[in-house]
PDB file of C-alpha atoms in Angstrom:
ATOM      1  CA  GLY E   6      10.398  -2.520-116.656  1.00 84.00           C
ATOM      2  CA  ILE E   7       8.790   0.426-118.378  1.00 88.00           C
ATOM      3  CA  GLN E   8       6.081  -0.402-120.908  1.00 92.00           C
ATOM      4  CA  VAL E   9       5.556   1.799-123.952  1.00 95.00           C
ATOM      5  CA  GLU E  10       2.350   1.599-125.960  1.00 96.00           C
ATOM      6  CA  GLN E  11       1.558   3.412-129.168  1.00 97.00           C
ATOM      7  CA  SER E  12      -1.774   3.984-130.829  1.00 97.00           C
ATOM      8  CA  PRO E  13      -3.209   3.534-133.303  1.00 97.00           C
ATOM      9  CA  PRO E  14      -1.146   0.649-134.689  1.00 96.00           C
ATOM     10  CA  ASP E  15      -2.154   1.494-138.259  1.00 96.00           C
ATOM     11  CA  LEU E  16      -3.452   4.665-139.869  1.00 97.00           C
ATOM     12  CA  ILE E  17      -4.475   5.468-143.436  1.00 97.00           C
ATOM     13  CA  LEU E  18      -4.982   9.091-144.436  1.00 96.00           C
ATOM     14  CA  GLN E  19      -5.785  11.042-147.532  1.00 97.00           C
ATOM     15  CA  GLU E  20      -3.177  13.606-148.464  1.00 97.00           C
ATOM     16  CA  GLY E  21      -3.868  16.872-146.690  1.00 97.00           C
ATOM     17  CA  ALA E  22      -5.499  15.318-143.628  1.00 98.00           C
ATOM     18  CA  ASN E  23      -4.333  15.832-140.057  1.00 97.00           C
ATOM     19  CA  SER E  24      -3.542  13.106-137.525  1.00 97.00           C
ATOM     20  CA  THR E  25      -2.554  12.534-133.921  1.00 98.00           C
ATOM     21  CA  LEU E  26      -0.350   9.671-132.783  1.00 98.00           C
ATOM     22  CA  ARG E  27      -0.159   8.724-129.140  1.00 98.00           C
ATOM     23  CA  CYS E  28       2.554   7.218-126.934  1.00 98.00           C
ATOM     24  CA  ASN E  29       1.761   6.064-123.386  1.00 97.00           C
ATOM     25  CA  PHE E  30       4.428   4.977-120.940  1.00 96.00           C
ATOM     26  CA  SER E  31       4.034   3.210-117.641  1.00 93.00           C
ATOM     27  CA  ASP E  32       6.571   5.001-115.433  1.00 90.00           C
ATOM     28  CA  SER E  33       8.546   8.199-115.070  1.00 86.00           C
ATOM     29  CA  VAL E  34      11.094   8.686-117.825  1.00 85.00           C
ATOM     30  CA  ASN E  35      14.099  10.931-118.300  1.00 82.00           C
ATOM     31  CA  ASN E  36      13.950  11.389-122.046  1.00 90.00           C
ATOM     32  CA  LEU E  37      11.506  10.759-124.856  1.00 95.00           C
ATOM     33  CA  GLN E  38      12.128  10.761-128.585  1.00 96.00           C
ATOM     34  CA  TRP E  39       9.927  10.455-131.675  1.00 98.00           C
ATOM     35  CA  PHE E  40      11.323   8.831-134.815  1.00 97.00           C
ATOM     36  CA  HIS E  41      10.083   8.323-138.358  1.00 97.00           C
ATOM     37  CA  GLN E  42      11.241   5.157-140.097  1.00 96.00           C
ATOM     38  CA  ASN E  43      11.092   5.715-143.827  1.00 91.00           C
ATOM     39  CA  PRO E  44      10.438   2.943-146.387  1.00 87.00           C
ATOM     40  CA  TRP E  45      14.185   2.327-146.685  1.00 88.00           C
ATOM     41  CA  GLY E  46      14.457   1.605-142.981  1.00 91.00           C
ATOM     42  CA  GLN E  47      16.280   4.763-141.935  1.00 92.00           C
ATOM     43  CA  LEU E  48      15.253   6.058-138.512  1.00 95.00           C
ATOM     44  CA  ILE E  49      14.969   9.823-138.620  1.00 95.00           C
ATOM     45  CA  ASN E  50      14.917  11.887-135.452  1.00 96.00           C
ATOM     46  CA  LEU E  51      11.793  14.003-135.260  1.00 97.00           C
ATOM     47  CA  PHE E  52      11.729  15.313-131.707  1.00 97.00           C
ATOM     48  CA  TYR E  53      13.600  15.024-128.472  1.00 95.00           C
ATOM     49  CA  ILE E  54      10.851  15.996-126.045  1.00 95.00           C
ATOM     50  CA  PRO E  55      10.981  14.844-122.415  1.00 92.00           C
ATOM     51  CA  SER E  56       8.356  17.456-121.575  1.00 93.00           C
ATOM     52  CA  GLY E  57       6.535  20.408-123.103  1.00 96.00           C
ATOM     53  CA  THR E  58       5.704  21.190-126.719  1.00 97.00           C
ATOM     54  CA  LYS E  59       7.855  21.546-129.810  1.00 97.00           C
ATOM     55  CA  GLN E  60       7.068  22.294-133.433  1.00 97.00           C
ATOM     56  CA  ASN E  61       8.973  21.649-136.624  1.00 96.00           C
ATOM     57  CA  GLY E  62       7.125  22.644-139.758  1.00 97.00           C
ATOM     58  CA  ARG E  63       3.993  20.536-140.167  1.00 97.00           C
ATOM     59  CA  LEU E  64       4.926  18.343-137.210  1.00 98.00           C
ATOM     60  CA  SER E  65       4.571  19.104-133.553  1.00 98.00           C
ATOM     61  CA  ALA E  66       4.822  17.085-130.368  1.00 98.00           C
ATOM     62  CA  THR E  67       3.661  17.425-126.790  1.00 98.00           C
ATOM     63  CA  THR E  68       4.776  15.399-123.787  1.00 97.00           C
ATOM     64  CA  VAL E  69       2.902  15.522-120.485  1.00 96.00           C
ATOM     65  CA  ALA E  70       5.380  13.707-118.292  1.00 92.00           C
ATOM     66  CA  THR E  71       3.218  13.828-115.156  1.00 93.00           C
ATOM     67  CA  GLU E  72       0.429  11.994-117.013  1.00 95.00           C
ATOM     68  CA  ARG E  73       2.850   9.685-118.843  1.00 96.00           C
ATOM     69  CA  TYR E  74       1.956  10.320-122.449  1.00 97.00           C
ATOM     70  CA  SER E  75       3.212  12.057-125.548  1.00 98.00           C
ATOM     71  CA  LEU E  76       1.401  13.085-128.717  1.00 98.00           C
ATOM     72  CA  LEU E  77       2.738  13.609-132.218  1.00 98.00           C
ATOM     73  CA  TYR E  78       0.658  15.814-134.521  1.00 98.00           C
ATOM     74  CA  ILE E  79       0.986  15.682-138.281  1.00 98.00           C
ATOM     75  CA  SER E  80      -0.825  18.412-140.164  1.00 97.00           C
ATOM     76  CA  SER E  81      -1.535  18.604-143.903  1.00 97.00           C
ATOM     77  CA  SER E  82      -0.091  15.135-144.401  1.00 97.00           C
ATOM     78  CA  GLN E  83       1.923  14.315-147.514  1.00 97.00           C
ATOM     79  CA  THR E  84       2.745  10.984-149.141  1.00 96.00           C
ATOM     80  CA  THR E  85       6.326  11.383-147.933  1.00 95.00           C
ATOM     81  CA  ASP E  86       5.020  11.187-144.348  1.00 96.00           C
ATOM     82  CA  SER E  87       4.283   7.492-144.908  1.00 95.00           C
ATOM     83  CA  GLY E  88       6.252   5.030-142.831  1.00 95.00           C
ATOM     84  CA  VAL E  89       6.374   3.917-139.224  1.00 96.00           C
ATOM     85  CA  TYR E  90       6.477   6.323-136.294  1.00 97.00           C
ATOM     86  CA  PHE E  91       8.159   5.208-133.083  1.00 97.00           C
ATOM     87  CA  CYS E  92       8.393   6.762-129.693  1.00 97.00           C
ATOM     88  CA  ALA E  93      11.225   5.734-127.398  1.00 95.00           C
ATOM     89  CA  VAL E  94      11.716   6.486-123.731  1.00 94.00           C
ATOM     90  CA  LEU E  95      14.868   6.391-121.664  1.00 88.00           C
ATOM     91  CA  GLY E  96      14.305   4.077-118.732  1.00 76.00           C
ATOM     92  CA  GLY E  97      17.290   4.477-116.479  1.00 75.00           C
ATOM     93  CA  THR E  98      20.648   5.801-117.575  1.00 74.00           C
ATOM     94  CA  TYR E  99      21.341   4.071-120.879  1.00 80.00           C
ATOM     95  CA  LYS E 100      18.504   1.881-122.058  1.00 84.00           C
ATOM     96  CA  TYR E 101      15.904   3.216-124.481  1.00 89.00           C
ATOM     97  CA  ILE E 102      12.614   1.344-124.720  1.00 91.00           C
ATOM     98  CA  PHE E 103      10.733   1.574-127.995  1.00 93.00           C
ATOM     99  CA  GLY E 104       7.020   1.379-128.593  1.00 94.00           C
ATOM    100  CA  THR E 105       5.656  -0.977-131.228  1.00 91.00           C
ATOM    101  CA  GLY E 106       5.073   1.882-133.646  1.00 95.00           C
ATOM    102  CA  THR E 107       2.269   3.413-135.686  1.00 97.00           C
ATOM    103  CA  ARG E 108       2.292   2.499-139.373  1.00 96.00           C
ATOM    104  CA  LEU E 109       1.078   5.471-141.416  1.00 96.00           C
ATOM    105  CA  LYS E 110       0.091   5.390-145.045  1.00 96.00           C
ATOM    106  CA  VAL E 111      -0.816   8.635-146.791  1.00 97.00           C
ATOM    107  CA  LEU E 112      -2.735   8.247-150.029  1.00 97.00           C
ATOM    108  CA  ALA E 113      -2.387  10.708-152.908  1.00 95.00           C
TER     109      ALA E 113
ATOM    110  CA  SER D   4      28.858  17.232-137.239  1.00 83.00           C
ATOM    111  CA  GLN D   5      28.446  13.657-136.153  1.00 85.00           C
ATOM    112  CA  THR D   6      27.862  10.811-138.572  1.00 91.00           C
ATOM    113  CA  ILE D   7      27.343   7.104-138.073  1.00 95.00           C
ATOM    114  CA  HIS D   8      28.242   4.441-140.606  1.00 95.00           C
ATOM    115  CA  GLN D   9      27.226   0.820-140.888  1.00 97.00           C
ATOM    116  CA  TRP D  10      28.339  -1.863-143.274  1.00 94.00           C
ATOM    117  CA  PRO D  11      27.484  -3.843-145.139  1.00 95.00           C
ATOM    118  CA  ALA D  12      24.087  -2.463-146.143  1.00 95.00           C
ATOM    119  CA  THR D  13      22.724  -5.892-147.050  1.00 96.00           C
ATOM    120  CA  LEU D  14      23.970  -9.389-146.393  1.00 97.00           C
ATOM    121  CA  VAL D  15      22.794 -12.881-147.291  1.00 97.00           C
ATOM    122  CA  GLN D  16      24.424 -15.635-145.273  1.00 97.00           C
ATOM    123  CA  PRO D  17      23.804 -19.391-144.957  1.00 98.00           C
ATOM    124  CA  VAL D  18      22.804 -20.965-141.661  1.00 97.00           C
ATOM    125  CA  GLY D  19      25.862 -21.843-139.594  1.00 97.00           C
ATOM    126  CA  SER D  20      28.135 -19.226-141.136  1.00 97.00           C
ATOM    127  CA  PRO D  21      29.853 -16.496-139.082  1.00 97.00           C
ATOM    128  CA  LEU D  22      28.773 -12.869-138.966  1.00 97.00           C
ATOM    129  CA  SER D  23      30.513  -9.557-138.490  1.00 97.00           C
ATOM    130  CA  LEU D  24      28.706  -6.233-138.735  1.00 97.00           C
ATOM    131  CA  GLU D  25      30.550  -3.001-138.159  1.00 97.00           C
ATOM    132  CA  CYS D  26      29.460   0.396-136.950  1.00 97.00           C
ATOM    133  CA  THR D  27      31.616   3.506-136.659  1.00 97.00           C
ATOM    134  CA  VAL D  28      30.825   6.993-135.404  1.00 96.00           C
ATOM    135  CA  GLU D  29      32.576  10.173-136.456  1.00 95.00           C
ATOM    136  CA  GLY D  30      32.610  13.611-134.884  1.00 92.00           C
ATOM    137  CA  THR D  31      32.182  12.705-131.245  1.00 90.00           C
ATOM    138  CA  SER D  32      34.214  11.165-128.450  1.00 89.00           C
ATOM    139  CA  ASN D  33      33.305   8.510-125.906  1.00 92.00           C
ATOM    140  CA  PRO D  34      29.747   7.965-127.129  1.00 93.00           C
ATOM    141  CA  ASN D  35      27.315   5.392-125.818  1.00 93.00           C
ATOM    142  CA  LEU D  36      26.840   2.795-128.560  1.00 96.00           C
ATOM    143  CA  TYR D  37      23.891   0.488-129.189  1.00 95.00           C
ATOM    144  CA  TRP D  38      22.922  -2.482-131.384  1.00 96.00           C
ATOM    145  CA  TYR D  39      19.236  -3.063-132.129  1.00 95.00           C
ATOM    146  CA  ARG D  40      17.455  -5.691-134.196  1.00 94.00           C
ATOM    147  CA  GLN D  41      14.175  -5.177-135.979  1.00 93.00           C
ATOM    148  CA  ALA D  42      12.250  -8.186-137.271  1.00 84.00           C
ATOM    149  CA  ALA D  43      10.046  -7.588-140.310  1.00 78.00           C
ATOM    150  CA  GLY D  44       7.102  -5.363-139.447  1.00 73.00           C
ATOM    151  CA  ARG D  45       7.994  -5.232-135.762  1.00 78.00           C
ATOM    152  CA  GLY D  46       9.534  -2.845-133.259  1.00 86.00           C
ATOM    153  CA  LEU D  47      13.141  -2.423-132.217  1.00 92.00           C
ATOM    154  CA  GLN D  48      14.774  -4.825-129.787  1.00 90.00           C
ATOM    155  CA  LEU D  49      17.875  -3.657-127.916  1.00 91.00           C
ATOM    156  CA  LEU D  50      20.614  -6.288-128.179  1.00 94.00           C
ATOM    157  CA  PHE D  51      23.714  -4.661-126.690  1.00 94.00           C
ATOM    158  CA  TYR D  52      24.917  -1.331-125.417  1.00 92.00           C
ATOM    159  CA  SER D  53      28.353  -0.026-124.528  1.00 94.00           C
ATOM    160  CA  VAL D  54      29.419   2.932-122.405  1.00 92.00           C
ATOM    161  CA  GLY D  55      33.135   2.604-123.154  1.00 92.00           C
ATOM    162  CA  ILE D  56      35.902   0.570-124.776  1.00 94.00           C
ATOM    163  CA  GLY D  57      35.604  -3.071-123.815  1.00 91.00           C
ATOM    164  CA  GLN D  58      32.402  -2.444-121.805  1.00 93.00           C
ATOM    165  CA  ILE D  59      29.465  -4.402-123.227  1.00 93.00           C
ATOM    166  CA  SER D  60      26.048  -4.996-121.695  1.00 91.00           C
ATOM    167  CA  SER D  61      23.813  -7.677-123.169  1.00 89.00           C
ATOM    168  CA  GLU D  62      20.061  -7.310-123.079  1.00 85.00           C
ATOM    169  CA  VAL D  63      18.932 -10.524-124.743  1.00 81.00           C
ATOM    170  CA  PRO D  64      20.543 -14.000-124.437  1.00 66.00           C
ATOM    171  CA  GLN D  65      21.326 -15.272-127.916  1.00 79.00           C
ATOM    172  CA  ASN D  66      24.108 -16.515-130.139  1.00 89.00           C
ATOM    173  CA  LEU D  67      25.226 -12.955-130.926  1.00 95.00           C
ATOM    174  CA  SER D  68      28.057 -11.046-129.272  1.00 96.00           C
ATOM    175  CA  ALA D  69      29.329  -7.490-129.431  1.00 96.00           C
ATOM    176  CA  SER D  70      32.716  -5.876-129.045  1.00 96.00           C
ATOM    177  CA  ARG D  71      34.038  -2.332-128.841  1.00 97.00           C
ATOM    178  CA  PRO D  72      37.718  -2.452-129.755  1.00 95.00           C
ATOM    179  CA  GLN D  73      37.981   1.330-130.235  1.00 95.00           C
ATOM    180  CA  ASP D  74      36.131   4.315-128.815  1.00 95.00           C
ATOM    181  CA  ARG D  75      33.973   4.878-131.897  1.00 95.00           C
ATOM    182  CA  GLN D  76      33.766   1.339-133.276  1.00 97.00           C
ATOM    183  CA  PHE D  77      31.117  -1.209-132.391  1.00 97.00           C
ATOM    184  CA  ILE D  78      31.039  -4.717-133.858  1.00 97.00           C
ATOM    185  CA  LEU D  79      28.245  -7.302-133.813  1.00 97.00           C
ATOM    186  CA  SER D  80      29.323 -10.909-134.327  1.00 97.00           C
ATOM    187  CA  SER D  81      28.126 -14.454-134.417  1.00 96.00           C
ATOM    188  CA  LYS D  82      30.054 -17.697-134.738  1.00 96.00           C
ATOM    189  CA  LYS D  83      27.131 -19.608-136.266  1.00 96.00           C
ATOM    190  CA  LEU D  84      24.054 -17.892-137.676  1.00 96.00           C
ATOM    191  CA  LEU D  85      20.541 -19.196-137.144  1.00 95.00           C
ATOM    192  CA  LEU D  86      17.524 -18.612-139.376  1.00 95.00           C
ATOM    193  CA  SER D  87      16.022 -16.563-136.549  1.00 92.00           C
ATOM    194  CA  ASP D  88      18.937 -14.105-136.768  1.00 94.00           C
ATOM    195  CA  SER D  89      17.465 -12.641-139.952  1.00 94.00           C
ATOM    196  CA  GLY D  90      16.389  -9.053-139.564  1.00 94.00           C
ATOM    197  CA  PHE D  91      17.349  -5.429-139.822  1.00 96.00           C
ATOM    198  CA  TYR D  92      20.269  -4.480-137.573  1.00 97.00           C
ATOM    199  CA  LEU D  93      20.630  -0.891-136.481  1.00 97.00           C
ATOM    200  CA  CYS D  94      23.487   0.769-134.695  1.00 97.00           C
ATOM    201  CA  ALA D  95      22.927   3.932-132.692  1.00 97.00           C
ATOM    202  CA  TRP D  96      24.929   6.367-130.612  1.00 95.00           C
ATOM    203  CA  SER D  97      24.194   8.933-127.941  1.00 92.00           C
ATOM    204  CA  GLU D  98      26.173  11.369-125.876  1.00 86.00           C
ATOM    205  CA  ILE D  99      27.357   9.967-122.567  1.00 78.00           C
ATOM    206  CA  ALA D 100      25.842  12.905-120.689  1.00 74.00           C
ATOM    207  CA  GLY D 101      23.371  15.670-121.391  1.00 72.00           C
ATOM    208  CA  SER D 102      20.244  14.816-123.346  1.00 74.00           C
ATOM    209  CA  ARG D 103      21.464  11.340-124.395  1.00 81.00           C
ATOM    210  CA  GLU D 104      19.434  11.737-127.574  1.00 90.00           C
ATOM    211  CA  GLN D 105      19.932   8.699-129.813  1.00 93.00           C
ATOM    212  CA  TYR D 106      20.965   8.824-133.475  1.00 95.00           C
ATOM    213  CA  PHE D 107      20.771   5.841-135.792  1.00 96.00           C
ATOM    214  CA  GLY D 108      22.853   4.511-138.624  1.00 96.00           C
ATOM    215  CA  PRO D 109      21.393   3.373-141.962  1.00 96.00           C
ATOM    216  CA  GLY D 110      21.155  -0.276-140.883  1.00 96.00           C
ATOM    217  CA  THR D 111      22.176  -3.676-142.247  1.00 96.00           C
ATOM    218  CA  ARG D 112      19.544  -5.992-143.680  1.00 96.00           C
ATOM    219  CA  LEU D 113      20.577  -9.588-142.901  1.00 96.00           C
ATOM    220  CA  THR D 114      18.937 -12.615-144.492  1.00 96.00           C
ATOM    221  CA  VAL D 115      19.957 -16.022-143.212  1.00 96.00           C
ATOM    222  CA  THR D 116      19.129 -18.795-145.704  1.00 97.00           C
TER     223      THR D 116
END
C-alpha cells in the first residue's frame, strides 16, 4: 500500500518564525489533505490540495504530484499554531492514509 | 452546512464491558463514513469505512465492529473491551463523489481501566 512520511517529526519555533513541513508519499494519489490537530484533539481541515498551490492567510501549501510530495508553509507563527499537523492521501476510492504527523510547538 | 456529531465526548469503561459510540452527520445525503482510532501521541488508524447503509468494510481485525443503521448514522461497538482499546476515536465523513474531502467530528476519548 501507499506509504506516507512526514518530516520533521517534531519542531519547536519562536513566535514569529517561519517553517516548512513536508509530506512524501510513495505512489500516485487522487487527493491530498492537510489537517491541524489542536490540543483538544479536533482535526481541522487546512487544505485540500491534490496538486498546485493554495494559500489561506499565513498558511500555504504546495503539492507536486509528479514528484510525490507536498509542503505546508507556516509564516509568522503564533502560539495558536501549536499542535500536530497531518497530511493524508487518498489511496484508491475510499481509503485515506495518514502520515505520522509533525508535532509543532510555538513558544511565546 | 454540514456538521458531524459524536458522543459521548469522554468515556471510562472497565475491561470486559460493552461499548457503543455514535456518530451522526447532518446536512448531506449518502456520505462515506469512517471510524479512526488514535493512540496517545500517534497517528490515525482507519478502523472501518462505509459507503452506504449496511455496507461496512473493516481495515483492522479486532474485537470492534461497526454498523450503519441509517444513512447518516455510524456506530462503533464492542462486546467486551480490552485495555488496548483505549484511545481517541474519530468519526469522519466525505462526499461519495467529487473531491471526497474528509471532515472530522470532535472525537470520543475512551479509557479502558
